[in-house]
Amino acid sequence: MMAQYLALKEQAADCLLFYRMGDFFELFFDDAKIAAQVLDIALTSRGEHGGAPIPMCGVPVHSAEGYLARLIKAGCRVAIAEQVETPEEARKRGGSKALVARDIVRFVTAGTLTEEALLEPRRANVLAAVCDVRGVIGLAACDISTGRMELEECSPDQMGAALARLGASEVVASDSWELAPVDCVARPNRSFSSDEGETRLKALHGVSTLDGFGQFTRAMLAAAGGLITYLDHVGRGALPLLLPPVAREAGTHMAMDEATRASLEILVSSTGTRRGSLVEAIDRCVTGAGARLLAEDLSAPLTDARAINRRLELVSWLHDDPLLRGDIRGVLRALPDVGRALGRVVAGRGSPRDLGQLRDGLSEARRLHDMLRARRDLPEPMVALLPTLSGHGALTDLYARALVPAPPTERSQGGYIAEGYDAGLDELRRVSGNARRAIAALEAKYRDETGIAALKIRHNGVLGYFIEVPAKHGDRLMHPDSGFTHRQTMAGAVRFNALALHEEASRIAESGGHALAAEEAHFEDLVGHAVRAKEAIAATAGAIARIDVAAGQAERAAEGNWALPRVVDEPCLQITGGRHPVVEAALAAKGERFVANDCALGQQDRLWLVGGPNMGGKSTFLRQNALIVLLAQAGGFVPAQAATVGLVDRLFSRVGAADNLARGRSTFMVEMVETAAILSQATDRSFVILDEVGRGTSTYDGLALAWAVAEAVHSINQCRCLFATHYHELARLAETCDALSLHHVRAREWKGDLVLLHELAEGPADKSYGLAVARLAGVPAPVIKRAKSVLEKLEKGRAATGGLAAGLDDLPLFAAAIEAAEEKVDALRERLNGLDIDALSPREALDMLYQLKAQANG
Ligand code: ADP
């Protein structure tokens, strides 16, 4: 057996091998140690291998899903080795000692799950493949639980942002690619070829050209090749549901890098969970599919005003009609997850219950269709969705006739095909039903005949049907003429068989077996119908999700009194009475009120410097405006009284290093790497929020960097920007930067106490209130007193020397300074350009290098 195990383990490579033995999956060696630890189950041992006992643990097959879920969550991958023949077959093949043949039937990995128990209903589960085709990055992503597949390409520097947007739970890449993302699954390089991708896609969808689906580049197809061959590998040749691929065009979505997503806490908060995230504060969807689509919308806001307005039109319509909204949400609430049921059915892991879900979901979609069709005021986007909601009449009729009202998840017991669907099956059931009744009658008859009131007819897996009497009556039935044959003597009971019972039992077994086989055949047939209609069913599921998202957004807007944003194509941001949905909810839970604030950025006033005390609400203000942009471009209402949002191509959010201590790396370094990305990528269409940039280093360094970054954002990038800082000195930037204005969050000292008003006002902050904040935070009075006297001394010194920014009076303008720097570089470049390298001896080349270096230094 160990030889068989080790051979399978070889194929399972980096997976834990679940080795089926009877009713258990067993794990051995290191696999057992890992699983025992992750699952907190007993580690035992068995036999010997190489002179040492073999560590072992196991999980029951019937509850394996729960254990699998925990292993996958802990980052493990699992290979399932099943018995692929029965013990009888094995004996027939190789004699009484023959080992049952086993084979790996499937790999279970984070990105390839379809089981309901292993998936989160409100989160998509994405598998991605990435590759590099001569400097172009190809990305293929799919959610096999619903079949959605998407291809795109980007430049290498955008790969991180693209992967961050996808939020894949598993990424595969070529094993020979040095710059492959960390933690990806390495796959043979040859599978990442555009030919492979094209061939696979064509075969998958039975087409001779992919043109009907869109235009795909070589990089996209190569990634698709890597993705599909991987799915083929983990499914051992059985491919899951994959819908025709959609090409995602560059620039159709607002770009956000990973740091921005993390800092805006879009799908997960800083705690790593959904709690406290934007999506949690927004999500009012009543279906899992709706919640997944909303998360997708928020991850990839649009940049096309027409597409945004289409979404807004739908939300607005549902917002203005609460009764209709309530009716629609009522229907949606009862809907099963059609997309995921279809995913399981097509992947060959479907159950009768999944077919029942398709039947119920598609019938309800039809009901929604009829309800909406009757309306005269349908907005255009709804008119477009409507036809997708119906058109499954034949399938739902078939399923309604074929299936019982609430089909089971298990097929092994049968009983899911409805009566009246198949006369042959009904007859088999009648025979076995009669036999069951006959057995019940036999029990009464035997009791009568023997006079033993405690006589029972029972059933178990080993003996089948048998008669059982308490031990004290056993002898009476042992008599040869009793009509009973002895089968087993237990501690307190004796078991018998009887001819009539045997006959009826055989009848049940035989007709039951035939009935099961008949149900199986029907099941296959019913699955076939769904598989053939998979694209239309997926489209219905998609339409349901879109309607749920729109209704949920409308519900949220109505609940919070949110505004329909106006989306325009010029670089402005006009928010009246803006609020932060997450902070507002947190305050409301404590019975506190959120103070709404305005924002008015435009071409002439595009950079706001926001000062004021710590805890005054600077970060909140910055983020609420970024979130309003994001929500508007995702096609939803926004938490404000009114909002005009000029389309944003890229959104950046950065937080000074001190807030990010948990990250481990040199936090200041991280801050600077992220800031560098903004300076190189932000365009005049971008929106940037910078929160206390420069805080992660010494005062002078920090001020100098904050100063230079603000200047560059203002004069070079020319994007809209909110810049929070506690450096008063930055206020002087207003003297030289004409599109920069000063603002602060207001605070008052009242009877010696600090009152934070959380209200934004124009002009520079008057002072920093650092000591007052410290007192608010509970720093003891003597320490505050001491700090006060130190501060007085410092301030005196500042008055005498002109303060931290005293030397800045003769600072040249930013643009002029850059020119000067570039001049020096250019002299070097000219000299380099004039060099004839081939004419230099190695010695001369070395001398020249020394000279160039000296020139560069100065
Ligand atoms: P800062 O960035 O100035 O240090 P924050 O934005 O982190 O301040 O805000 C600190 C706290 O103040 C928040 O956690 C919130 O409880 C409260 N707060 C912020 N803005 C508002 C507001 N507009 N209305 C009410 N409370 C607010």
mmCIF file with all atom_site columns, N, CA and C and ligand atoms in Angstrom, residues 583 587 590 592-597 612-621 624 691 745 757-759, ligand 1:
data_model
loop_
_atom_site.group_PDB
_atom_site.id
_atom_site.type_symbol
_atom_site.label_atom_id
_atom_site.label_alt_id
_atom_site.label_comp_id
_atom_site.label_asym_id
_atom_site.label_entity_id
_atom_site.label_seq_id
_atom_site.pdbx_PDB_ins_code
_atom_site.Cartn_x
_atom_site.Cartn_y
_atom_site.Cartn_z
_atom_site.occupancy
_atom_site.B_iso_or_equiv
_atom_site.pdbx_formal_charge
_atom_site.auth_seq_id
_atom_site.auth_comp_id
_atom_site.auth_asym_id
_atom_site.auth_atom_id
_atom_site.pdbx_PDB_model_num
ATOM   1   N N   . VAL A 1 583 ? -16.956 56.119 8.678  1.00 0.00 ? 583 VAL A N   1
ATOM   2   C CA  . VAL A 1 583 ? -16.808 56.870 9.935  1.00 0.00 ? 583 VAL A CA  1
ATOM   3   C C   . VAL A 1 583 ? -18.187 57.318 10.431 1.00 0.00 ? 583 VAL A C   1
ATOM   4   N N   . LEU A 1 587 ? -19.735 56.478 14.036 1.00 0.00 ? 587 LEU A N   1
ATOM   5   C CA  . LEU A 1 587 ? -20.165 57.520 14.979 1.00 0.00 ? 587 LEU A CA  1
ATOM   6   C C   . LEU A 1 587 ? -21.630 57.322 15.352 1.00 0.00 ? 587 LEU A C   1
ATOM   7   N N   . LYS A 1 590 ? -22.377 55.124 18.035 1.00 0.00 ? 590 LYS A N   1
ATOM   8   C CA  . LYS A 1 590 ? -22.104 55.651 19.380 1.00 0.00 ? 590 LYS A CA  1
ATOM   9   C C   . LYS A 1 590 ? -23.036 56.821 19.709 1.00 0.00 ? 590 LYS A C   1
ATOM   10  N N   . GLU A 1 592 ? -23.194 59.552 17.972 1.00 0.00 ? 592 GLU A N   1
ATOM   11  C CA  . GLU A 1 592 ? -22.585 60.854 17.660 1.00 0.00 ? 592 GLU A CA  1
ATOM   12  C C   . GLU A 1 592 ? -22.890 61.254 16.229 1.00 0.00 ? 592 GLU A C   1
ATOM   13  N N   . ARG A 1 593 ? -22.758 62.556 15.985 1.00 0.00 ? 593 ARG A N   1
ATOM   14  C CA  . ARG A 1 593 ? -23.136 63.081 14.686 1.00 0.00 ? 593 ARG A CA  1
ATOM   15  C C   . ARG A 1 593 ? -21.893 63.353 13.843 1.00 0.00 ? 593 ARG A C   1
ATOM   16  N N   . PHE A 1 594 ? -21.982 63.064 12.562 1.00 0.00 ? 594 PHE A N   1
ATOM   17  C CA  . PHE A 1 594 ? -20.877 63.348 11.650 1.00 0.00 ? 594 PHE A CA  1
ATOM   18  C C   . PHE A 1 594 ? -21.048 64.754 11.091 1.00 0.00 ? 594 PHE A C   1
ATOM   19  N N   . VAL A 1 595 ? -19.959 65.518 11.049 1.00 0.00 ? 595 VAL A N   1
ATOM   20  C CA  . VAL A 1 595 ? -20.030 66.873 10.517 1.00 0.00 ? 595 VAL A CA  1
ATOM   21  C C   . VAL A 1 595 ? -19.706 66.832 9.028  1.00 0.00 ? 595 VAL A C   1
ATOM   22  N N   . ALA A 1 596 ? -20.674 67.226 8.193  1.00 0.00 ? 596 ALA A N   1
ATOM   23  C CA  . ALA A 1 596 ? -20.464 67.179 6.745  1.00 0.00 ? 596 ALA A CA  1
ATOM   24  C C   . ALA A 1 596 ? -19.548 68.331 6.322  1.00 0.00 ? 596 ALA A C   1
ATOM   25  N N   . ASN A 1 597 ? -18.743 68.086 5.287  1.00 0.00 ? 597 ASN A N   1
ATOM   26  C CA  . ASN A 1 597 ? -17.823 69.118 4.812  1.00 0.00 ? 597 ASN A CA  1
ATOM   27  C C   . ASN A 1 597 ? -17.846 69.232 3.293  1.00 0.00 ? 597 ASN A C   1
ATOM   28  N N   . GLY A 1 612 ? -4.303  71.597 10.686 1.00 0.00 ? 612 GLY A N   1
ATOM   29  C CA  . GLY A 1 612 ? -5.170  71.502 11.856 1.00 0.00 ? 612 GLY A CA  1
ATOM   30  C C   . GLY A 1 612 ? -4.694  70.408 12.784 1.00 0.00 ? 612 GLY A C   1
ATOM   31  N N   . PRO A 1 613 ? -5.266  70.362 13.990 1.00 0.00 ? 613 PRO A N   1
ATOM   32  C CA  . PRO A 1 613 ? -4.755  69.446 15.016 1.00 0.00 ? 613 PRO A CA  1
ATOM   33  C C   . PRO A 1 613 ? -4.961  67.986 14.648 1.00 0.00 ? 613 PRO A C   1
ATOM   34  N N   . ASN A 1 614 ? -4.141  67.169 15.281 1.00 0.00 ? 614 ASN A N   1
ATOM   35  C CA  . ASN A 1 614 ? -4.341  65.728 15.180 1.00 0.00 ? 614 ASN A CA  1
ATOM   36  C C   . ASN A 1 614 ? -5.732  65.397 15.680 1.00 0.00 ? 614 ASN A C   1
ATOM   37  N N   . MET A 1 615 ? -6.331  64.392 15.112 1.00 0.00 ? 615 MET A N   1
ATOM   38  C CA  . MET A 1 615 ? -7.693  63.970 15.497 1.00 0.00 ? 615 MET A CA  1
ATOM   39  C C   . MET A 1 615 ? -8.740  64.990 15.070 1.00 0.00 ? 615 MET A C   1
ATOM   40  N N   . GLY A 1 616 ? -8.318  65.978 14.285 1.00 0.00 ? 616 GLY A N   1
ATOM   41  C CA  . GLY A 1 616 ? -9.254  67.028 13.910 1.00 0.00 ? 616 GLY A CA  1
ATOM   42  C C   . GLY A 1 616 ? -10.156 66.626 12.758 1.00 0.00 ? 616 GLY A C   1
ATOM   43  N N   . GLY A 1 617 ? -9.814  65.527 12.053 1.00 0.00 ? 617 GLY A N   1
ATOM   44  C CA  . GLY A 1 617 ? -10.671 65.069 10.952 1.00 0.00 ? 617 GLY A CA  1
ATOM   45  C C   . GLY A 1 617 ? -10.041 65.246 9.582  1.00 0.00 ? 617 GLY A C   1
ATOM   46  N N   . LYS A 1 618 ? -8.724  65.446 9.525  1.00 0.00 ? 618 LYS A N   1
ATOM   47  C CA  . LYS A 1 618 ? -8.064  65.644 8.224  1.00 0.00 ? 618 LYS A CA  1
ATOM   48  C C   . LYS A 1 618 ? -8.139  64.374 7.370  1.00 0.00 ? 618 LYS A C   1
ATOM   49  N N   . SER A 1 619 ? -7.693  63.275 7.933  1.00 0.00 ? 619 SER A N   1
ATOM   50  C CA  . SER A 1 619 ? -7.705  62.008 7.173  1.00 0.00 ? 619 SER A CA  1
ATOM   51  C C   . SER A 1 619 ? -9.103  61.688 6.711  1.00 0.00 ? 619 SER A C   1
ATOM   52  N N   . THR A 1 620 ? -10.049 61.858 7.602  1.00 0.00 ? 620 THR A N   1
ATOM   53  C CA  . THR A 1 620 ? -11.432 61.523 7.271  1.00 0.00 ? 620 THR A CA  1
ATOM   54  C C   . THR A 1 620 ? -11.897 62.349 6.082  1.00 0.00 ? 620 THR A C   1
ATOM   55  N N   . PHE A 1 621 ? -11.568 63.629 6.095  1.00 0.00 ? 621 PHE A N   1
ATOM   56  C CA  . PHE A 1 621 ? -11.976 64.507 5.005  1.00 0.00 ? 621 PHE A CA  1
ATOM   57  C C   . PHE A 1 621 ? -11.342 64.047 3.682  1.00 0.00 ? 621 PHE A C   1
ATOM   58  N N   . GLN A 1 624 ? -12.949 60.724 2.563  1.00 0.00 ? 624 GLN A N   1
ATOM   59  C CA  . GLN A 1 624 ? -14.360 60.764 2.157  1.00 0.00 ? 624 GLN A CA  1
ATOM   60  C C   . GLN A 1 624 ? -14.470 61.272 0.724  1.00 0.00 ? 624 GLN A C   1
ATOM   61  N N   . ASP A 1 691 ? -1.726  61.982 2.901  1.00 0.00 ? 691 ASP A N   1
ATOM   62  C CA  . ASP A 1 691 ? -2.014  62.212 4.307  1.00 0.00 ? 691 ASP A CA  1
ATOM   63  C C   . ASP A 1 691 ? -0.714  62.193 5.094  1.00 0.00 ? 691 ASP A C   1
ATOM   64  N N   . VAL A 1 745 ? -8.848  72.075 9.568  1.00 0.00 ? 745 VAL A N   1
ATOM   65  C CA  . VAL A 1 745 ? -9.994  71.588 10.345 1.00 0.00 ? 745 VAL A CA  1
ATOM   66  C C   . VAL A 1 745 ? -10.027 72.407 11.623 1.00 0.00 ? 745 VAL A C   1
ATOM   67  N N   . LEU A 1 757 ? -13.860 70.512 16.217 1.00 0.00 ? 757 LEU A N   1
ATOM   68  C CA  . LEU A 1 757 ? -15.146 70.767 15.577 1.00 0.00 ? 757 LEU A CA  1
ATOM   69  C C   . LEU A 1 757 ? -15.361 69.917 14.324 1.00 0.00 ? 757 LEU A C   1
ATOM   70  N N   . HIS A 1 758 ? -14.268 69.313 13.817 1.00 0.00 ? 758 HIS A N   1
ATOM   71  C CA  . HIS A 1 758 ? -14.340 68.481 12.611 1.00 0.00 ? 758 HIS A CA  1
ATOM   72  C C   . HIS A 1 758 ? -14.938 69.229 11.436 1.00 0.00 ? 758 HIS A C   1
ATOM   73  N N   . GLU A 1 759 ? -14.696 70.513 11.433 1.00 0.00 ? 759 GLU A N   1
ATOM   74  C CA  . GLU A 1 759 ? -15.319 71.348 10.412 1.00 0.00 ? 759 GLU A CA  1
ATOM   75  C C   . GLU A 1 759 ? -14.205 71.975 9.593  1.00 0.00 ? 759 GLU A C   1
HETATM 76  P P1  . ADP B 2 .   ? -6.694  63.558 11.766 1.00 0.00 ? 1   ADP B P1  1
HETATM 77  O O1  . ADP B 2 .   ? -6.356  62.954 10.448 1.00 0.00 ? 1   ADP B O1  1
HETATM 78  O O2  . ADP B 2 .   ? -6.845  65.029 11.677 1.00 0.00 ? 1   ADP B O2  1
HETATM 79  O O3  . ADP B 2 .   ? -5.743  63.141 12.847 1.00 0.00 ? 1   ADP B O3  1
HETATM 80  P P2  . ADP B 2 .   ? -8.995  61.846 11.690 1.00 0.00 ? 1   ADP B P2  1
HETATM 81  O O4  . ADP B 2 .   ? -9.556  62.133 10.366 1.00 0.00 ? 1   ADP B O4  1
HETATM 82  O O5  . ADP B 2 .   ? -8.231  60.588 11.877 1.00 0.00 ? 1   ADP B O5  1
HETATM 83  O O6  . ADP B 2 .   ? -8.120  63.055 12.229 1.00 0.00 ? 1   ADP B O6  1
HETATM 84  O O7  . ADP B 2 .   ? -10.234 61.880 12.675 1.00 0.00 ? 1   ADP B O7  1
HETATM 85  C C1  . ADP B 2 .   ? -10.124 61.528 14.026 1.00 0.00 ? 1   ADP B C1  1
HETATM 86  C C2  . ADP B 2 .   ? -11.484 61.154 14.574 1.00 0.00 ? 1   ADP B C2  1
HETATM 87  O O8  . ADP B 2 .   ? -12.334 62.277 14.580 1.00 0.00 ? 1   ADP B O8  1
HETATM 88  C C3  . ADP B 2 .   ? -12.235 60.142 13.738 1.00 0.00 ? 1   ADP B C3  1
HETATM 89  O O9  . ADP B 2 .   ? -11.922 58.834 14.125 1.00 0.00 ? 1   ADP B O9  1
HETATM 90  C C4  . ADP B 2 .   ? -13.691 60.479 13.993 1.00 0.00 ? 1   ADP B C4  1
HETATM 91  O O10 . ADP B 2 .   ? -14.133 59.792 15.147 1.00 0.00 ? 1   ADP B O10 1
HETATM 92  C C5  . ADP B 2 .   ? -13.669 61.941 14.272 1.00 0.00 ? 1   ADP B C5  1
HETATM 93  N N1  . ADP B 2 .   ? -14.084 62.695 13.057 1.00 0.00 ? 1   ADP B N1  1
HETATM 94  C C6  . ADP B 2 .   ? -13.334 62.927 11.953 1.00 0.00 ? 1   ADP B C6  1
HETATM 95  N N2  . ADP B 2 .   ? -14.021 63.647 11.046 1.00 0.00 ? 1   ADP B N2  1
HETATM 96  C C7  . ADP B 2 .   ? -15.225 63.876 11.593 1.00 0.00 ? 1   ADP B C7  1
HETATM 97  C C8  . ADP B 2 .   ? -16.399 64.591 11.151 1.00 0.00 ? 1   ADP B C8  1
HETATM 98  N N3  . ADP B 2 .   ? -16.432 65.197 9.975  1.00 0.00 ? 1   ADP B N3  1
HETATM 99  N N4  . ADP B 2 .   ? -17.462 64.624 11.981 1.00 0.00 ? 1   ADP B N4  1
HETATM 100 C C9  . ADP B 2 .   ? -17.415 64.004 13.180 1.00 0.00 ? 1   ADP B C9  1
HETATM 101 N N5  . ADP B 2 .   ? -16.370 63.352 13.644 1.00 0.00 ? 1   ADP B N5  1
HETATM 102 C C10 . ADP B 2 .   ? -15.267 63.263 12.884 1.00 0.00 ? 1   ADP B C10 1
#
